[in-house]
Short mmCIF file of C-alpha atoms in Angstrom, two decimals:
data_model
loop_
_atom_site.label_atom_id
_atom_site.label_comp_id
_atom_site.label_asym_id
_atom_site.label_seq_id
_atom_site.Cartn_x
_atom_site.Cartn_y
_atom_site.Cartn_z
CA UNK A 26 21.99 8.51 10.84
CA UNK A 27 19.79 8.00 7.78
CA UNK A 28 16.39 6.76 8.38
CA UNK A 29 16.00 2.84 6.44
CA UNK A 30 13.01 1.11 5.62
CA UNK A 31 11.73 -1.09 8.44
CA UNK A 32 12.04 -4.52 7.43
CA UNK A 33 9.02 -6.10 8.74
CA UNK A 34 7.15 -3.32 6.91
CA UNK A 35 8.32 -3.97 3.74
CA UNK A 36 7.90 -7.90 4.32
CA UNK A 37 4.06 -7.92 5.25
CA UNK A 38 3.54 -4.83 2.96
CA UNK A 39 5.06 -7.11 0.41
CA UNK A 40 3.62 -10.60 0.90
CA UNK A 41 0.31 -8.62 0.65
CA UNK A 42 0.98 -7.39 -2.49
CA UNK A 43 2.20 -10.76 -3.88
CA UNK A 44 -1.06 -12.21 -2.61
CA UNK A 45 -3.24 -9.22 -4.23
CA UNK A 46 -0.91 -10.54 -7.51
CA UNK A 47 -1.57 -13.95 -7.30
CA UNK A 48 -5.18 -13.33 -6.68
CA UNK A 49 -5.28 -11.02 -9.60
CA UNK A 50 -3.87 -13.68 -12.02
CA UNK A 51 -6.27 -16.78 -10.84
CA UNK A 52 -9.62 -14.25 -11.51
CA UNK A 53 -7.78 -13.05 -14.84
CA UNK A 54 -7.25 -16.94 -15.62
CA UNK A 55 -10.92 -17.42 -14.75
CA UNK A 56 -12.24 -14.22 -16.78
CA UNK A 57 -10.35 -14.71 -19.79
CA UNK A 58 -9.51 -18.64 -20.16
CA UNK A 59 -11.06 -21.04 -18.24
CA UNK A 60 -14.82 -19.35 -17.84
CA UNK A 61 -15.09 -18.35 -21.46
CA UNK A 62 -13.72 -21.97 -22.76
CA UNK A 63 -16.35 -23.89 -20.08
CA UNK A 64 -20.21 -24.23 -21.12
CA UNK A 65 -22.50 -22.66 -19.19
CA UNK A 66 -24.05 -25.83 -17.98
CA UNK A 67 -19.98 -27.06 -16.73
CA UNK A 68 -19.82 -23.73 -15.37
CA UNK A 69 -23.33 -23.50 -13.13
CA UNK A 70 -22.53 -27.11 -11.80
CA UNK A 71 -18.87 -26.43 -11.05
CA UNK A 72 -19.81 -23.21 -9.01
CA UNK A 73 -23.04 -23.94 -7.52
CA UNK A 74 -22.39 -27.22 -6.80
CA UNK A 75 -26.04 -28.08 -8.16
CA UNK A 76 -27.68 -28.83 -11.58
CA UNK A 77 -29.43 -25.64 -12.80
CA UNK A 78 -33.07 -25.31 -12.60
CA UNK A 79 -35.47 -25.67 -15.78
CA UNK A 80 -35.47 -23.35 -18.19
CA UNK A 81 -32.62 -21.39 -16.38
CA UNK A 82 -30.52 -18.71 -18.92
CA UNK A 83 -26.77 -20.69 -18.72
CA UNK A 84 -25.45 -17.37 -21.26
CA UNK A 85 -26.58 -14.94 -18.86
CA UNK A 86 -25.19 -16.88 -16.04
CA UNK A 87 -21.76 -17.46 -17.82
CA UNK A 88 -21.55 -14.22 -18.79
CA UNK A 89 -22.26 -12.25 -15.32
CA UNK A 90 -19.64 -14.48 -13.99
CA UNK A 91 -17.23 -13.94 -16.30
CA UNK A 92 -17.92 -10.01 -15.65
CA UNK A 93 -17.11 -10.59 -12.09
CA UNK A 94 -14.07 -12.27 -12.63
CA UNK A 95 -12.85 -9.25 -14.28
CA UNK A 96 -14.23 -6.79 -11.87
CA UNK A 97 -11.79 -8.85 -8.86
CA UNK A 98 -9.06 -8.58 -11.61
CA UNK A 99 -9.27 -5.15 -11.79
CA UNK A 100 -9.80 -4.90 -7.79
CA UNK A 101 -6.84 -6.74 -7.02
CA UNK A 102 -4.39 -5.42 -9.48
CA UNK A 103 -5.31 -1.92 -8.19
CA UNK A 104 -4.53 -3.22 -4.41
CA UNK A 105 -1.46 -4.98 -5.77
CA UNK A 106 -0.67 -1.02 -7.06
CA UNK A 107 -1.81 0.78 -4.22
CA UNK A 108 0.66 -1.58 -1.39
CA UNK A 109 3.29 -2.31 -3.80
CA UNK A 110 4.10 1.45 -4.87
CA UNK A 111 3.70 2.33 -1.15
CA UNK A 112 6.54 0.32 -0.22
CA UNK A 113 8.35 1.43 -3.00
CA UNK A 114 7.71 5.32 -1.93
CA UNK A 115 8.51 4.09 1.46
CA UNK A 116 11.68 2.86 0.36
CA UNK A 117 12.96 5.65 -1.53
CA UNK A 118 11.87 8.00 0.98
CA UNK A 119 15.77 9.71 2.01
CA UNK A 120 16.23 11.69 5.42
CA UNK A 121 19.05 11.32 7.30
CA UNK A 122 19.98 13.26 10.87
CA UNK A 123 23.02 13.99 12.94
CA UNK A 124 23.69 16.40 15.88
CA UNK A 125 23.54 19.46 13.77
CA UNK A 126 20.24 18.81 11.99
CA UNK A 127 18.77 16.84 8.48
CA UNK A 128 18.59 16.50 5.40
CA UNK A 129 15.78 15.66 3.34
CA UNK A 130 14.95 15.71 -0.20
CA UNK A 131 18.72 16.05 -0.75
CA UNK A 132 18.71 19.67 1.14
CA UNK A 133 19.84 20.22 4.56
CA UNK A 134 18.39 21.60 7.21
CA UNK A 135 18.98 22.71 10.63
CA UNK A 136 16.94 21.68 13.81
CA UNK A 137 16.18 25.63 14.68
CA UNK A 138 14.26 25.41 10.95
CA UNK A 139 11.69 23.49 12.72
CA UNK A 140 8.71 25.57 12.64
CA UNK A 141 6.16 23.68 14.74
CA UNK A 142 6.15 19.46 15.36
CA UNK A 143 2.63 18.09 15.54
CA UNK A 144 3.54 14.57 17.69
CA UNK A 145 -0.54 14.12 18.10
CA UNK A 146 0.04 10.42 16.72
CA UNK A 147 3.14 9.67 18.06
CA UNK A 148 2.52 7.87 21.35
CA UNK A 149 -0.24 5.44 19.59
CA UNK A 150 1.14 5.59 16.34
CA UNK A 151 4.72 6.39 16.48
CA UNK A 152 3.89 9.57 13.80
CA UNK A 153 5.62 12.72 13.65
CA UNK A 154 5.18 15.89 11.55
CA UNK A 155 7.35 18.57 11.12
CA UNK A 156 6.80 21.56 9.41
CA UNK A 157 10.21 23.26 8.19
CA UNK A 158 11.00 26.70 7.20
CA UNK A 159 12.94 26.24 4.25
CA UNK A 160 15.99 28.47 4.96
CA UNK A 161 16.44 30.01 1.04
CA UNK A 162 12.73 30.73 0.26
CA UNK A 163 10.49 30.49 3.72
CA UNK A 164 7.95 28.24 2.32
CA UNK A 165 7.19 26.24 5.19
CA UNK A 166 7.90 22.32 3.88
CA UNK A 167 5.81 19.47 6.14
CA UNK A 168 7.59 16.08 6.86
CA UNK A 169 5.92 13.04 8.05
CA UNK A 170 8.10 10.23 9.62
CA UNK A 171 6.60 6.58 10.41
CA UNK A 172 8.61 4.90 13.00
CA UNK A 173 6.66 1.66 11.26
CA UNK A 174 8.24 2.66 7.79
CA UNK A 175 11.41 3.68 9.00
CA UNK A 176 13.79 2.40 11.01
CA UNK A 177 15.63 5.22 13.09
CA UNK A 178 12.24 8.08 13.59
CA UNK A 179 12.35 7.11 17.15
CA UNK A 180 15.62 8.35 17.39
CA UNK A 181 14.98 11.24 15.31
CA UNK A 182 12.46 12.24 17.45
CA UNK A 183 14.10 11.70 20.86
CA UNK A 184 16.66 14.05 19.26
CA UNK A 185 14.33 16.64 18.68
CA UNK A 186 12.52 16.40 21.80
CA UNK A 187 15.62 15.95 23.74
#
């Protein structure tokens, strides 16, 4: 059985990057269009709701805001990175199982390989970690399996266990 990305996983994981894009391109409109073509009378009334007080500096105004709008473009592009490539490592993340033992990483190994299984997380977070002798060299290789990533650790695991 090979383990597949858990669909609702890669759906919230996804609409949450979509939204950190979307966000991203409305401050990047706002920092780089709109703010910088508005005065920075238009642009204290249309934020603060208010006209500005006497003798108040509009340039400095318009130009701290136009700052921040590229500080939550930079902010939400580097969320839209940091969910978006996760699902994407989560998806190309390959281990498959059968009676015998697993492969991952496009090598096989066999279930007496298992060095030691660290299932600390598993009953509240459904996380397992194996460490694997690697049967040509001996370097001991750690695997992490997310029964919310993947589809199938559970029965990995009651495998193992079993």
């Amino acid at each position: 059985m090979e383990l597949k990305l858990n669909r609702e996983y890669a759906l919230r994981h996804l609409f949450v990057a979509a939204l950190m894009a979307g966000l991203c391109g409305w401050f990047g409109y706002d920092g780089f269009v709109k703010y910088p073509q508005t005065t920075g009378h238009d642009l204290y009334v249309s934020i603060e709701g208010a006209e500005p007080p006497e003798n108040f500096d509009l340039d400095a105004f318009k130009a701290q805001k136009i700052k921040t709008q590229y500080g939550f473009t930079a902010l939400t592009f580097a969320a839209f990175l940091v969910v978006a490539l996760g699902v994407l490592g989560s998806a190309r993340f390959k281990f498959a199982f059968d009676a015998d033992g697993f492969t991952f990483r496009g090598e096989r190994f066999g279930y007496g390989d298992i060095a030691k299984i660290d299932d600390r997380a598993w009953a509240k977070k459904g996380i397992v970690r194996l460490y694997v002798k690697h049967p040509a060299n001996g370097a001991v290789v750690p695997i992490t399996l997310d029964a919310w990533h993947h589809a199938g650790v559970k029965d990995f695991y009651a495998q193992v266990k079993g």
